[in-house]
């Protein structure tokens, strides 16, 4: 008999640090470290993948991995407080225990993206896995594998931007072109104002040899895709990450499908060309 | 493979033999409802039945099962996994449609990149003895979906009621091992094989009204926005009976029971016919009404299953036809799709 493996067993992780990201305190980033060395070694992930976080007694929920695999020793998740489990997570402090299952799902198509320019477009908390991708690409050993890196990142207000210190660091660098935009400015804001699709229209990046990676709230995605189409991005080079209600995360519980594809198993990362072959049910 | 003949009243000899050192699960009359239960003696077993109300899948995929128990104390997390019940088991008297459903569930729970070890351990601990359908019920349509009343997929042994006696045939090595050392029976002769063929032909003839699942699949691939879906779900009250009682439905939920310090995580049957099934925490729901949910149920079995696995995800057991409180008959739905397909051509 094959040794029975239980794919639902979470590994314990310790909360090392909690950072309040946004002025309304609705998004916090959790730095987690594995308790067991062997779990840490087994958890090999790439940008775009997600994991199931457990708060025991409350359940599990899927979250994109916000850290980059080039950062060793810890995993980061940025969690928006929205319901039962996320509320419980938000009450956690340094030293508390959570469970993790993963990494799950597909990553951004890094191999296909190699040698190409990258246009990263993000908004809201969906920026988490894009941040993982950006830090991965900016890593010394990886930077040469990719061409020009352009980032367009938007939030409702300046106070709702994630990773503020890190964004400052990106601004200083000359190996990426970084655009931040807010829907509504406040007194101190000197940057761009306007929604993400408008910003992309203004910046008018070239589609030549370029991959566009888009993650954001549904409205942002809906209005950004036509802009990319006008800029002549072929659907094969537009990459999206989807969210669905998930439970098992491994293609068994039957709830996250779009057509015959399970978002947890075959996604969450899809190209627009792949999505267009599926029924419009998401 | 070995095939033996048992006189009708000798079936208890076989059941007694199976009970030696094994746990035996078989159809019993549970207050007027047919169900698969563990039995302690041959007298409890009922073999002249149509089919069980709840499919035997629950022996491998229980309605509710503990994934693990947890205990938290400071920095210590203790997880306790359920231990699979040890020992050999026999599941006796399963209809061929249900036996085939096990092979479909295997694809879901053990066939992908991940494998559900608990499911697999339970599956492997059982030897499945199928019972050929000599008298299919009116709601059955296994022959339309790639099965048959005498089909052996998923069975290790097939038993056929030949009127005066039972023909017991090993289908797999596991089944042959079960029949090893079985005494008090005759080896099957040519006459019994002939009578079996006659019974099979008669049963298949009784299953009239073939549906082409190939036509249905092709039509489903092009009718996402068809007005057909607007009307189809109107009668449906969303009770979920059709999915809970379906031998191939595998959807489940995962929930915690207990406090932050201790408790258990359970896996529990769920249904795509329920609105909460796909409700996002944001309030968005990709399947907000019965229309999308009925479309999902039909598409899943007759389009996505063939696309994903090359096989229809329905074994034609007819349970959803028998037990739908508003008589929404999936065979009629399939015929309607089929006739839409023909209209186009
Ligand atoms: C691939 C992926 C990546 C993601 N990445 C991130 C990320 O990086 N950051 C982030 O913040 N979010 C992310 N999400 C979204 C995140 O998973 C959800 O916000 C999270 O699951 C919400 O969980 P909750 O328990 O707080 O919400 P709730 O809606 O409260 O859900 C709690 C539980 O209660 C149940 N429930 C809810 N309402 C009812 C009801 N009326 N009746 C009965 N039961 C009910 C639900 O089924 C659920 O099991 C991601 C999602 C996916 C799929
Ligand atoms: S869909 Fe209906 S007929 Fe088909 S296997 Fe399920 S319950 Fe049986
Ligand atoms: S059994 Fe009938 S009424 Fe109930 S959910 Fe299924 S189709 Fe709808
Ligand atoms: S979350 Fe269970 S199938 Fe995708």
mmCIF file with all atom_site columns, N, CA and C in Angstrom, chain A residues 1 4-10 14 54 56-60 97 243 245 247 250 252-255 257 259-262 265 279-282, chain B residues 67-68 70 75 77 79 81 108-109 114-115 117 124 224 250-254 256 259-260 265 270 277-280 284 287 296 300 304 307-308:
data_model
loop_
_atom_site.group_PDB
_atom_site.id
_atom_site.type_symbol
_atom_site.label_atom_id
_atom_site.label_alt_id
_atom_site.label_comp_id
_atom_site.label_asym_id
_atom_site.label_entity_id
_atom_site.label_seq_id
_atom_site.pdbx_PDB_ins_code
_atom_site.Cartn_x
_atom_site.Cartn_y
_atom_site.Cartn_z
_atom_site.occupancy
_atom_site.B_iso_or_equiv
_atom_site.pdbx_formal_charge
_atom_site.auth_seq_id
_atom_site.auth_comp_id
_atom_site.auth_asym_id
_atom_site.auth_atom_id
_atom_site.pdbx_PDB_model_num
ATOM 1   N N  . UNK A 1 1   ? 0.844   -1.205 0.000   1.00 0.00 ? 1   UNK A N  1
ATOM 2   C CA . UNK A 1 1   ? 0.000   0.000  0.000   1.00 0.00 ? 1   UNK A CA 1
ATOM 3   C C  . UNK A 1 1   ? 0.876   1.251  0.000   1.00 0.00 ? 1   UNK A C  1
ATOM 4   N N  . UNK A 1 4   ? 0.044   6.631  3.032   1.00 0.00 ? 4   UNK A N  1
ATOM 5   C CA . UNK A 1 4   ? -1.039  7.601  2.989   1.00 0.00 ? 4   UNK A CA 1
ATOM 6   C C  . UNK A 1 4   ? -0.524  8.986  3.358   1.00 0.00 ? 4   UNK A C  1
ATOM 7   N N  . UNK A 1 5   ? -0.792  9.925  2.465   1.00 0.00 ? 5   UNK A N  1
ATOM 8   C CA . UNK A 1 5   ? -0.360  11.295 2.702   1.00 0.00 ? 5   UNK A CA 1
ATOM 9   C C  . UNK A 1 5   ? -1.628  12.105 2.957   1.00 0.00 ? 5   UNK A C  1
ATOM 10  N N  . UNK A 1 6   ? -1.557  12.981 3.918   1.00 0.00 ? 6   UNK A N  1
ATOM 11  C CA . UNK A 1 6   ? -2.720  13.813 4.221   1.00 0.00 ? 6   UNK A CA 1
ATOM 12  C C  . UNK A 1 6   ? -2.443  15.225 3.708   1.00 0.00 ? 6   UNK A C  1
ATOM 13  N N  . UNK A 1 7   ? -3.033  15.586 2.564   1.00 0.00 ? 7   UNK A N  1
ATOM 14  C CA . UNK A 1 7   ? -2.693  16.881 1.965   1.00 0.00 ? 7   UNK A CA 1
ATOM 15  C C  . UNK A 1 7   ? -3.274  18.066 2.726   1.00 0.00 ? 7   UNK A C  1
ATOM 16  N N  . UNK A 1 8   ? -4.032  17.775 3.776   1.00 0.00 ? 8   UNK A N  1
ATOM 17  C CA . UNK A 1 8   ? -4.695  18.865 4.498   1.00 0.00 ? 8   UNK A CA 1
ATOM 18  C C  . UNK A 1 8   ? -3.966  19.277 5.771   1.00 0.00 ? 8   UNK A C  1
ATOM 19  N N  . UNK A 1 9   ? -2.840  18.600 6.069   1.00 0.00 ? 9   UNK A N  1
ATOM 20  C CA . UNK A 1 9   ? -2.121  18.928 7.302   1.00 0.00 ? 9   UNK A CA 1
ATOM 21  C C  . UNK A 1 9   ? -1.338  20.223 7.133   1.00 0.00 ? 9   UNK A C  1
ATOM 22  N N  . UNK A 1 10  ? -1.642  21.232 7.923   1.00 0.00 ? 10  UNK A N  1
ATOM 23  C CA . UNK A 1 10  ? -0.864  22.467 7.822   1.00 0.00 ? 10  UNK A CA 1
ATOM 24  C C  . UNK A 1 10  ? 0.438   22.368 8.618   1.00 0.00 ? 10  UNK A C  1
ATOM 25  N N  . UNK A 1 14  ? 5.259   30.785 12.915  1.00 0.00 ? 14  UNK A N  1
ATOM 26  C CA . UNK A 1 14  ? 5.206   31.759 13.982  1.00 0.00 ? 14  UNK A CA 1
ATOM 27  C C  . UNK A 1 14  ? 5.068   33.151 13.384  1.00 0.00 ? 14  UNK A C  1
ATOM 28  N N  . UNK A 1 54  ? -4.050  28.969 8.051   1.00 0.00 ? 54  UNK A N  1
ATOM 29  C CA . UNK A 1 54  ? -4.998  28.485 9.054   1.00 0.00 ? 54  UNK A CA 1
ATOM 30  C C  . UNK A 1 54  ? -4.944  29.351 10.298  1.00 0.00 ? 54  UNK A C  1
ATOM 31  N N  . UNK A 1 56  ? -6.452  28.322 13.703  1.00 0.00 ? 56  UNK A N  1
ATOM 32  C CA . UNK A 1 56  ? -7.136  27.148 14.231  1.00 0.00 ? 56  UNK A CA 1
ATOM 33  C C  . UNK A 1 56  ? -8.403  27.562 14.994  1.00 0.00 ? 56  UNK A C  1
ATOM 34  N N  . UNK A 1 57  ? -9.468  26.847 14.704  1.00 0.00 ? 57  UNK A N  1
ATOM 35  C CA . UNK A 1 57  ? -10.763 27.169 15.283  1.00 0.00 ? 57  UNK A CA 1
ATOM 36  C C  . UNK A 1 57  ? -11.595 28.063 14.367  1.00 0.00 ? 57  UNK A C  1
ATOM 37  N N  . UNK A 1 58  ? -10.923 28.746 13.435  1.00 0.00 ? 58  UNK A N  1
ATOM 38  C CA . UNK A 1 58  ? -11.648 29.611 12.494  1.00 0.00 ? 58  UNK A CA 1
ATOM 39  C C  . UNK A 1 58  ? -11.655 29.011 11.096  1.00 0.00 ? 58  UNK A C  1
ATOM 40  N N  . UNK A 1 59  ? -10.578 28.360 10.727  1.00 0.00 ? 59  UNK A N  1
ATOM 41  C CA . UNK A 1 59  ? -10.539 27.750 9.402   1.00 0.00 ? 59  UNK A CA 1
ATOM 42  C C  . UNK A 1 59  ? -9.320  28.173 8.610   1.00 0.00 ? 59  UNK A C  1
ATOM 43  N N  . UNK A 1 60  ? -9.494  28.103 7.309   1.00 0.00 ? 60  UNK A N  1
ATOM 44  C CA . UNK A 1 60  ? -8.399  28.346 6.376   1.00 0.00 ? 60  UNK A CA 1
ATOM 45  C C  . UNK A 1 60  ? -8.865  29.301 5.290   1.00 0.00 ? 60  UNK A C  1
ATOM 46  N N  . UNK A 1 97  ? 0.747   31.539 16.721  1.00 0.00 ? 97  UNK A N  1
ATOM 47  C CA . UNK A 1 97  ? 0.929   30.452 15.752  1.00 0.00 ? 97  UNK A CA 1
ATOM 48  C C  . UNK A 1 97  ? -0.173  30.443 14.704  1.00 0.00 ? 97  UNK A C  1
ATOM 49  N N  . UNK A 1 243 ? -9.124  35.318 -8.579  1.00 0.00 ? 243 UNK A N  1
ATOM 50  C CA . UNK A 1 243 ? -9.541  34.927 -7.232  1.00 0.00 ? 243 UNK A CA 1
ATOM 51  C C  . UNK A 1 243 ? -10.862 34.214 -7.319  1.00 0.00 ? 243 UNK A C  1
ATOM 52  N N  . UNK A 1 245 ? -13.637 31.669 -4.695  1.00 0.00 ? 245 UNK A N  1
ATOM 53  C CA . UNK A 1 245 ? -13.835 31.047 -3.390  1.00 0.00 ? 245 UNK A CA 1
ATOM 54  C C  . UNK A 1 245 ? -13.120 29.702 -3.424  1.00 0.00 ? 245 UNK A C  1
ATOM 55  N N  . UNK A 1 247 ? -11.481 26.212 -1.093  1.00 0.00 ? 247 UNK A N  1
ATOM 56  C CA . UNK A 1 247 ? -11.427 25.448 0.150   1.00 0.00 ? 247 UNK A CA 1
ATOM 57  C C  . UNK A 1 247 ? -10.220 24.523 0.159   1.00 0.00 ? 247 UNK A C  1
ATOM 58  N N  . UNK A 1 250 ? -6.519  22.194 -3.950  1.00 0.00 ? 250 UNK A N  1
ATOM 59  C CA . UNK A 1 250 ? -5.806  21.166 -4.708  1.00 0.00 ? 250 UNK A CA 1
ATOM 60  C C  . UNK A 1 250 ? -6.719  20.447 -5.713  1.00 0.00 ? 250 UNK A C  1
ATOM 61  N N  . UNK A 1 252 ? -9.911  19.384 -5.622  1.00 0.00 ? 252 UNK A N  1
ATOM 62  C CA . UNK A 1 252 ? -10.789 18.282 -5.215  1.00 0.00 ? 252 UNK A CA 1
ATOM 63  C C  . UNK A 1 252 ? -12.174 18.719 -4.747  1.00 0.00 ? 252 UNK A C  1
ATOM 64  N N  . UNK A 1 253 ? -12.264 19.866 -4.096  1.00 0.00 ? 253 UNK A N  1
ATOM 65  C CA . UNK A 1 253 ? -13.532 20.230 -3.458  1.00 0.00 ? 253 UNK A CA 1
ATOM 66  C C  . UNK A 1 253 ? -14.536 20.793 -4.440  1.00 0.00 ? 253 UNK A C  1
ATOM 67  N N  . UNK A 1 254 ? -14.086 21.083 -5.672  1.00 0.00 ? 254 UNK A N  1
ATOM 68  C CA . UNK A 1 254 ? -15.014 21.372 -6.756  1.00 0.00 ? 254 UNK A CA 1
ATOM 69  C C  . UNK A 1 254 ? -15.609 22.765 -6.827  1.00 0.00 ? 254 UNK A C  1
ATOM 70  N N  . UNK A 1 255 ? -15.082 23.760 -6.083  1.00 0.00 ? 255 UNK A N  1
ATOM 71  C CA . UNK A 1 255 ? -15.822 25.016 -6.092  1.00 0.00 ? 255 UNK A CA 1
ATOM 72  C C  . UNK A 1 255 ? -15.154 26.147 -6.875  1.00 0.00 ? 255 UNK A C  1
ATOM 73  N N  . UNK A 1 257 ? -13.894 26.216 -9.989  1.00 0.00 ? 257 UNK A N  1
ATOM 74  C CA . UNK A 1 257 ? -13.672 25.991 -11.415 1.00 0.00 ? 257 UNK A CA 1
ATOM 75  C C  . UNK A 1 257 ? -14.210 27.107 -12.297 1.00 0.00 ? 257 UNK A C  1
ATOM 76  N N  . UNK A 1 259 ? -15.169 26.649 -16.112 1.00 0.00 ? 259 UNK A N  1
ATOM 77  C CA . UNK A 1 259 ? -15.167 25.567 -17.081 1.00 0.00 ? 259 UNK A CA 1
ATOM 78  C C  . UNK A 1 259 ? -14.459 24.362 -16.481 1.00 0.00 ? 259 UNK A C  1
ATOM 79  N N  . UNK A 1 260 ? -13.640 23.703 -17.271 1.00 0.00 ? 260 UNK A N  1
ATOM 80  C CA . UNK A 1 260 ? -12.993 22.492 -16.770 1.00 0.00 ? 260 UNK A CA 1
ATOM 81  C C  . UNK A 1 260 ? -11.684 22.795 -16.038 1.00 0.00 ? 260 UNK A C  1
ATOM 82  N N  . UNK A 1 261 ? -11.361 24.049 -15.864 1.00 0.00 ? 261 UNK A N  1
ATOM 83  C CA . UNK A 1 261 ? -10.113 24.405 -15.155 1.00 0.00 ? 261 UNK A CA 1
ATOM 84  C C  . UNK A 1 261 ? -10.430 24.790 -13.713 1.00 0.00 ? 261 UNK A C  1
ATOM 85  N N  . UNK A 1 262 ? -9.627  24.275 -12.788 1.00 0.00 ? 262 UNK A N  1
ATOM 86  C CA . UNK A 1 262 ? -9.760  24.701 -11.404 1.00 0.00 ? 262 UNK A CA 1
ATOM 87  C C  . UNK A 1 262 ? -8.744  25.814 -11.156 1.00 0.00 ? 262 UNK A C  1
ATOM 88  N N  . UNK A 1 265 ? -5.846  24.824 -8.943  1.00 0.00 ? 265 UNK A N  1
ATOM 89  C CA . UNK A 1 265 ? -4.937  23.807 -9.459  1.00 0.00 ? 265 UNK A CA 1
ATOM 90  C C  . UNK A 1 265 ? -4.281  24.252 -10.754 1.00 0.00 ? 265 UNK A C  1
ATOM 91  N N  . UNK A 1 279 ? -15.323 29.479 -20.253 1.00 0.00 ? 279 UNK A N  1
ATOM 92  C CA . UNK A 1 279 ? -16.581 30.219 -20.109 1.00 0.00 ? 279 UNK A CA 1
ATOM 93  C C  . UNK A 1 279 ? -16.384 31.445 -19.217 1.00 0.00 ? 279 UNK A C  1
ATOM 94  N N  . UNK A 1 280 ? -17.139 32.499 -19.471 1.00 0.00 ? 280 UNK A N  1
ATOM 95  C CA . UNK A 1 280 ? -16.966 33.739 -18.696 1.00 0.00 ? 280 UNK A CA 1
ATOM 96  C C  . UNK A 1 280 ? -17.667 33.643 -17.343 1.00 0.00 ? 280 UNK A C  1
ATOM 97  N N  . UNK A 1 281 ? -17.186 32.793 -16.479 1.00 0.00 ? 281 UNK A N  1
ATOM 98  C CA . UNK A 1 281 ? -17.881 32.615 -15.190 1.00 0.00 ? 281 UNK A CA 1
ATOM 99  C C  . UNK A 1 281 ? -16.916 32.852 -14.032 1.00 0.00 ? 281 UNK A C  1
ATOM 100 N N  . UNK A 1 282 ? -16.565 34.105 -13.779 1.00 0.00 ? 282 UNK A N  1
ATOM 101 C CA . UNK A 1 282 ? -15.709 34.422 -12.639 1.00 0.00 ? 282 UNK A CA 1
ATOM 102 C C  . UNK A 1 282 ? -15.925 35.838 -12.177 1.00 0.00 ? 282 UNK A C  1
ATOM 103 N N  . UNK B 2 67  ? -10.219 15.587 9.337   1.00 0.00 ? 67  UNK B N  1
ATOM 104 C CA . UNK B 2 67  ? -8.941  15.650 8.626   1.00 0.00 ? 67  UNK B CA 1
ATOM 105 C C  . UNK B 2 67  ? -7.793  15.562 9.630   1.00 0.00 ? 67  UNK B C  1
ATOM 106 N N  . UNK B 2 68  ? -7.976  16.254 10.753  1.00 0.00 ? 68  UNK B N  1
ATOM 107 C CA . UNK B 2 68  ? -7.011  16.157 11.858  1.00 0.00 ? 68  UNK B CA 1
ATOM 108 C C  . UNK B 2 68  ? -7.605  16.837 13.076  1.00 0.00 ? 68  UNK B C  1
ATOM 109 N N  . UNK B 2 70  ? -6.483  19.272 16.305  1.00 0.00 ? 70  UNK B N  1
ATOM 110 C CA . UNK B 2 70  ? -5.393  20.174 16.643  1.00 0.00 ? 70  UNK B CA 1
ATOM 111 C C  . UNK B 2 70  ? -5.441  20.540 18.123  1.00 0.00 ? 70  UNK B C  1
ATOM 112 N N  . UNK B 2 75  ? 3.758   27.847 22.033  1.00 0.00 ? 75  UNK B N  1
ATOM 113 C CA . UNK B 2 75  ? 4.417   27.714 20.728  1.00 0.00 ? 75  UNK B CA 1
ATOM 114 C C  . UNK B 2 75  ? 4.258   26.307 20.161  1.00 0.00 ? 75  UNK B C  1
ATOM 115 N N  . UNK B 2 77  ? 2.227   23.246 18.531  1.00 0.00 ? 77  UNK B N  1
ATOM 116 C CA . UNK B 2 77  ? 1.029   22.836 17.810  1.00 0.00 ? 77  UNK B CA 1
ATOM 117 C C  . UNK B 2 77  ? 1.075   21.320 17.691  1.00 0.00 ? 77  UNK B C  1
ATOM 118 N N  . UNK B 2 79  ? -0.776  18.146 16.040  1.00 0.00 ? 79  UNK B N  1
ATOM 119 C CA . UNK B 2 79  ? -1.781  17.710 15.073  1.00 0.00 ? 79  UNK B CA 1
ATOM 120 C C  . UNK B 2 79  ? -1.881  16.199 15.148  1.00 0.00 ? 79  UNK B C  1
ATOM 121 N N  . UNK B 2 81  ? -3.514  12.966 13.376  1.00 0.00 ? 81  UNK B N  1
ATOM 122 C CA . UNK B 2 81  ? -4.198  12.494 12.175  1.00 0.00 ? 81  UNK B CA 1
ATOM 123 C C  . UNK B 2 81  ? -5.073  11.300 12.506  1.00 0.00 ? 81  UNK B C  1
ATOM 124 N N  . UNK B 2 108 ? -10.458 11.925 -9.096  1.00 0.00 ? 108 UNK B N  1
ATOM 125 C CA . UNK B 2 108 ? -10.487 13.210 -8.388  1.00 0.00 ? 108 UNK B CA 1
ATOM 126 C C  . UNK B 2 108 ? -9.558  13.185 -7.170  1.00 0.00 ? 108 UNK B C  1
ATOM 127 N N  . UNK B 2 109 ? -9.670  12.123 -6.368  1.00 0.00 ? 109 UNK B N  1
ATOM 128 C CA . UNK B 2 109 ? -8.994  12.134 -5.065  1.00 0.00 ? 109 UNK B CA 1
ATOM 129 C C  . UNK B 2 109 ? -7.570  11.558 -5.094  1.00 0.00 ? 109 UNK B C  1
ATOM 130 N N  . UNK B 2 114 ? -2.023  15.900 -6.451  1.00 0.00 ? 114 UNK B N  1
ATOM 131 C CA . UNK B 2 114 ? -2.175  15.645 -5.022  1.00 0.00 ? 114 UNK B CA 1
ATOM 132 C C  . UNK B 2 114 ? -3.003  14.388 -4.837  1.00 0.00 ? 114 UNK B C  1
ATOM 133 N N  . UNK B 2 115 ? -2.750  13.717 -3.730  1.00 0.00 ? 115 UNK B N  1
ATOM 134 C CA . UNK B 2 115 ? -3.451  12.474 -3.482  1.00 0.00 ? 115 UNK B CA 1
ATOM 135 C C  . UNK B 2 115 ? -3.999  12.522 -2.063  1.00 0.00 ? 115 UNK B C  1
ATOM 136 N N  . UNK B 2 117 ? -4.599  10.786 0.880   1.00 0.00 ? 117 UNK B N  1
ATOM 137 C CA . UNK B 2 117 ? -4.140  9.520  1.456   1.00 0.00 ? 117 UNK B CA 1
ATOM 138 C C  . UNK B 2 117 ? -5.201  8.775  2.235   1.00 0.00 ? 117 UNK B C  1
ATOM 139 N N  . UNK B 2 124 ? -8.242  1.204  -0.807  1.00 0.00 ? 124 UNK B N  1
ATOM 140 C CA . UNK B 2 124 ? -7.422  0.000  -0.960  1.00 0.00 ? 124 UNK B CA 1
ATOM 141 C C  . UNK B 2 124 ? -7.773  -1.077 0.051   1.00 0.00 ? 124 UNK B C  1
ATOM 142 N N  . UNK B 2 224 ? -23.277 28.216 -23.995 1.00 0.00 ? 224 UNK B N  1
ATOM 143 C CA . UNK B 2 224 ? -23.128 28.908 -22.709 1.00 0.00 ? 224 UNK B CA 1
ATOM 144 C C  . UNK B 2 224 ? -24.228 29.950 -22.490 1.00 0.00 ? 224 UNK B C  1
ATOM 145 N N  . UNK B 2 250 ? -18.427 15.050 -5.877  1.00 0.00 ? 250 UNK B N  1
ATOM 146 C CA . UNK B 2 250 ? -17.300 14.983 -4.940  1.00 0.00 ? 250 UNK B CA 1
ATOM 147 C C  . UNK B 2 250 ? -17.049 16.295 -4.231  1.00 0.00 ? 250 UNK B C  1
ATOM 148 N N  . UNK B 2 251 ? -17.963 17.256 -4.366  1.00 0.00 ? 251 UNK B N  1
ATOM 149 C CA . UNK B 2 251 ? -17.702 18.563 -3.764  1.00 0.00 ? 251 UNK B CA 1
ATOM 150 C C  . UNK B 2 251 ? -17.809 18.495 -2.245  1.00 0.00 ? 251 UNK B C  1
ATOM 151 N N  . UNK B 2 252 ? -16.932 19.243 -1.594  1.00 0.00 ? 252 UNK B N  1
ATOM 152 C CA . UNK B 2 252 ? -16.977 19.263 -0.131  1.00 0.00 ? 252 UNK B CA 1
ATOM 153 C C  . UNK B 2 252 ? -16.529 20.611 0.395   1.00 0.00 ? 252 UNK B C  1
ATOM 154 N N  . UNK B 2 253 ? -16.812 20.797 1.670   1.00 0.00 ? 253 UNK B N  1
ATOM 155 C CA . UNK B 2 253 ? -16.417 22.001 2.380   1.00 0.00 ? 253 UNK B CA 1
ATOM 156 C C  . UNK B 2 253 ? -15.405 21.573 3.444   1.00 0.00 ? 253 UNK B C  1
ATOM 157 N N  . UNK B 2 254 ? -14.642 22.540 3.933   1.00 0.00 ? 254 UNK B N  1
ATOM 158 C CA . UNK B 2 254 ? -13.711 22.249 5.026   1.00 0.00 ? 254 UNK B CA 1
ATOM 159 C C  . UNK B 2 254 ? -14.007 23.254 6.135   1.00 0.00 ? 254 UNK B C  1
ATOM 160 N N  . UNK B 2 256 ? -13.671 24.211 10.586  1.00 0.00 ? 256 UNK B N  1
ATOM 161 C CA . UNK B 2 256 ? -13.101 23.914 11.899  1.00 0.00 ? 256 UNK B CA 1
ATOM 162 C C  . UNK B 2 256 ? -14.221 23.803 12.924  1.00 0.00 ? 256 UNK B C  1
ATOM 163 N N  . UNK B 2 259 ? -12.332 25.314 19.592  1.00 0.00 ? 259 UNK B N  1
ATOM 164 C CA . UNK B 2 259 ? -11.846 26.619 20.017  1.00 0.00 ? 259 UNK B CA 1
ATOM 165 C C  . UNK B 2 259 ? -10.502 26.897 19.352  1.00 0.00 ? 259 UNK B C  1
ATOM 166 N N  . UNK B 2 260 ? -9.893  28.022 19.719  1.00 0.00 ? 260 UNK B N  1
ATOM 167 C CA . UNK B 2 260 ? -8.561  28.313 19.192  1.00 0.00 ? 260 UNK B CA 1
ATOM 168 C C  . UNK B 2 260 ? -7.529  27.347 19.759  1.00 0.00 ? 260 UNK B C  1
ATOM 169 N N  . UNK B 2 265 ? -10.528 19.754 12.381  1.00 0.00 ? 265 UNK B N  1
ATOM 170 C CA . UNK B 2 265 ? -10.896 20.273 11.061  1.00 0.00 ? 265 UNK B CA 1
ATOM 171 C C  . UNK B 2 265 ? -11.595 19.147 10.333  1.00 0.00 ? 265 UNK B C  1
ATOM 172 N N  . UNK B 2 270 ? -20.587 18.986 0.346   1.00 0.00 ? 270 UNK B N  1
ATOM 173 C CA . UNK B 2 270 ? -21.180 20.271 0.003   1.00 0.00 ? 270 UNK B CA 1
ATOM 174 C C  . UNK B 2 270 ? -21.826 20.110 -1.363  1.00 0.00 ? 270 UNK B C  1
ATOM 175 N N  . UNK B 2 277 ? -21.949 28.286 -2.002  1.00 0.00 ? 277 UNK B N  1
ATOM 176 C CA . UNK B 2 277 ? -20.840 27.445 -2.459  1.00 0.00 ? 277 UNK B CA 1
ATOM 177 C C  . UNK B 2 277 ? -19.718 28.259 -3.096  1.00 0.00 ? 277 UNK B C  1
ATOM 178 N N  . UNK B 2 278 ? -20.088 29.224 -3.908  1.00 0.00 ? 278 UNK B N  1
ATOM 179 C CA . UNK B 2 278 ? -19.063 29.999 -4.633  1.00 0.00 ? 278 UNK B CA 1
ATOM 180 C C  . UNK B 2 278 ? -19.040 31.468 -4.221  1.00 0.00 ? 278 UNK B C  1
ATOM 181 N N  . UNK B 2 279 ? -19.724 31.799 -3.128  1.00 0.00 ? 279 UNK B N  1
ATOM 182 C CA . UNK B 2 279 ? -19.797 33.203 -2.708  1.00 0.00 ? 279 UNK B CA 1
ATOM 183 C C  . UNK B 2 279 ? -18.441 33.681 -2.202  1.00 0.00 ? 279 UNK B C  1
ATOM 184 N N  . UNK B 2 280 ? -17.891 34.714 -2.829  1.00 0.00 ? 280 UNK B N  1
ATOM 185 C CA . UNK B 2 280 ? -16.617 35.284 -2.377  1.00 0.00 ? 280 UNK B CA 1
ATOM 186 C C  . UNK B 2 280 ? -16.843 36.064 -1.086  1.00 0.00 ? 280 UNK B C  1
ATOM 187 N N  . UNK B 2 284 ? -19.117 39.111 -4.005  1.00 0.00 ? 284 UNK B N  1
ATOM 188 C CA . UNK B 2 284 ? -19.281 38.719 -5.409  1.00 0.00 ? 284 UNK B CA 1
ATOM 189 C C  . UNK B 2 284 ? -19.575 37.217 -5.494  1.00 0.00 ? 284 UNK B C  1
ATOM 190 N N  . UNK B 2 287 ? -21.762 32.461 -9.434  1.00 0.00 ? 287 UNK B N  1
ATOM 191 C CA . UNK B 2 287 ? -22.980 31.696 -9.751  1.00 0.00 ? 287 UNK B CA 1
ATOM 192 C C  . UNK B 2 287 ? -24.111 32.136 -8.830  1.00 0.00 ? 287 UNK B C  1
ATOM 193 N N  . UNK B 2 296 ? -23.885 24.788 -14.165 1.00 0.00 ? 296 UNK B N  1
ATOM 194 C CA . UNK B 2 296 ? -22.646 24.192 -13.651 1.00 0.00 ? 296 UNK B CA 1
ATOM 195 C C  . UNK B 2 296 ? -22.819 22.684 -13.451 1.00 0.00 ? 296 UNK B C  1
ATOM 196 N N  . UNK B 2 300 ? -20.636 20.368 -15.662 1.00 0.00 ? 300 UNK B N  1
ATOM 197 C CA . UNK B 2 300 ? -19.571 19.651 -14.970 1.00 0.00 ? 300 UNK B CA 1
ATOM 198 C C  . UNK B 2 300 ? -19.576 18.180 -15.370 1.00 0.00 ? 300 UNK B C  1
ATOM 199 N N  . UNK B 2 304 ? -17.337 19.291 -18.705 1.00 0.00 ? 304 UNK B N  1
ATOM 200 C CA . UNK B 2 304 ? -16.019 19.446 -18.083 1.00 0.00 ? 304 UNK B CA 1
ATOM 201 C C  . UNK B 2 304 ? -15.371 18.099 -17.791 1.00 0.00 ? 304 UNK B C  1
ATOM 202 N N  . UNK B 2 307 ? -13.947 16.784 -20.920 1.00 0.00 ? 307 UNK B N  1
ATOM 203 C CA . UNK B 2 307 ? -12.794 17.589 -21.320 1.00 0.00 ? 307 UNK B CA 1
ATOM 204 C C  . UNK B 2 307 ? -11.577 17.284 -20.444 1.00 0.00 ? 307 UNK B C  1
ATOM 205 N N  . UNK B 2 308 ? -11.841 17.088 -19.161 1.00 0.00 ? 308 UNK B N  1
ATOM 206 C CA . UNK B 2 308 ? -10.761 16.901 -18.197 1.00 0.00 ? 308 UNK B CA 1
ATOM 207 C C  . UNK B 2 308 ? -10.269 15.449 -18.170 1.00 0.00 ? 308 UNK B C  1
#
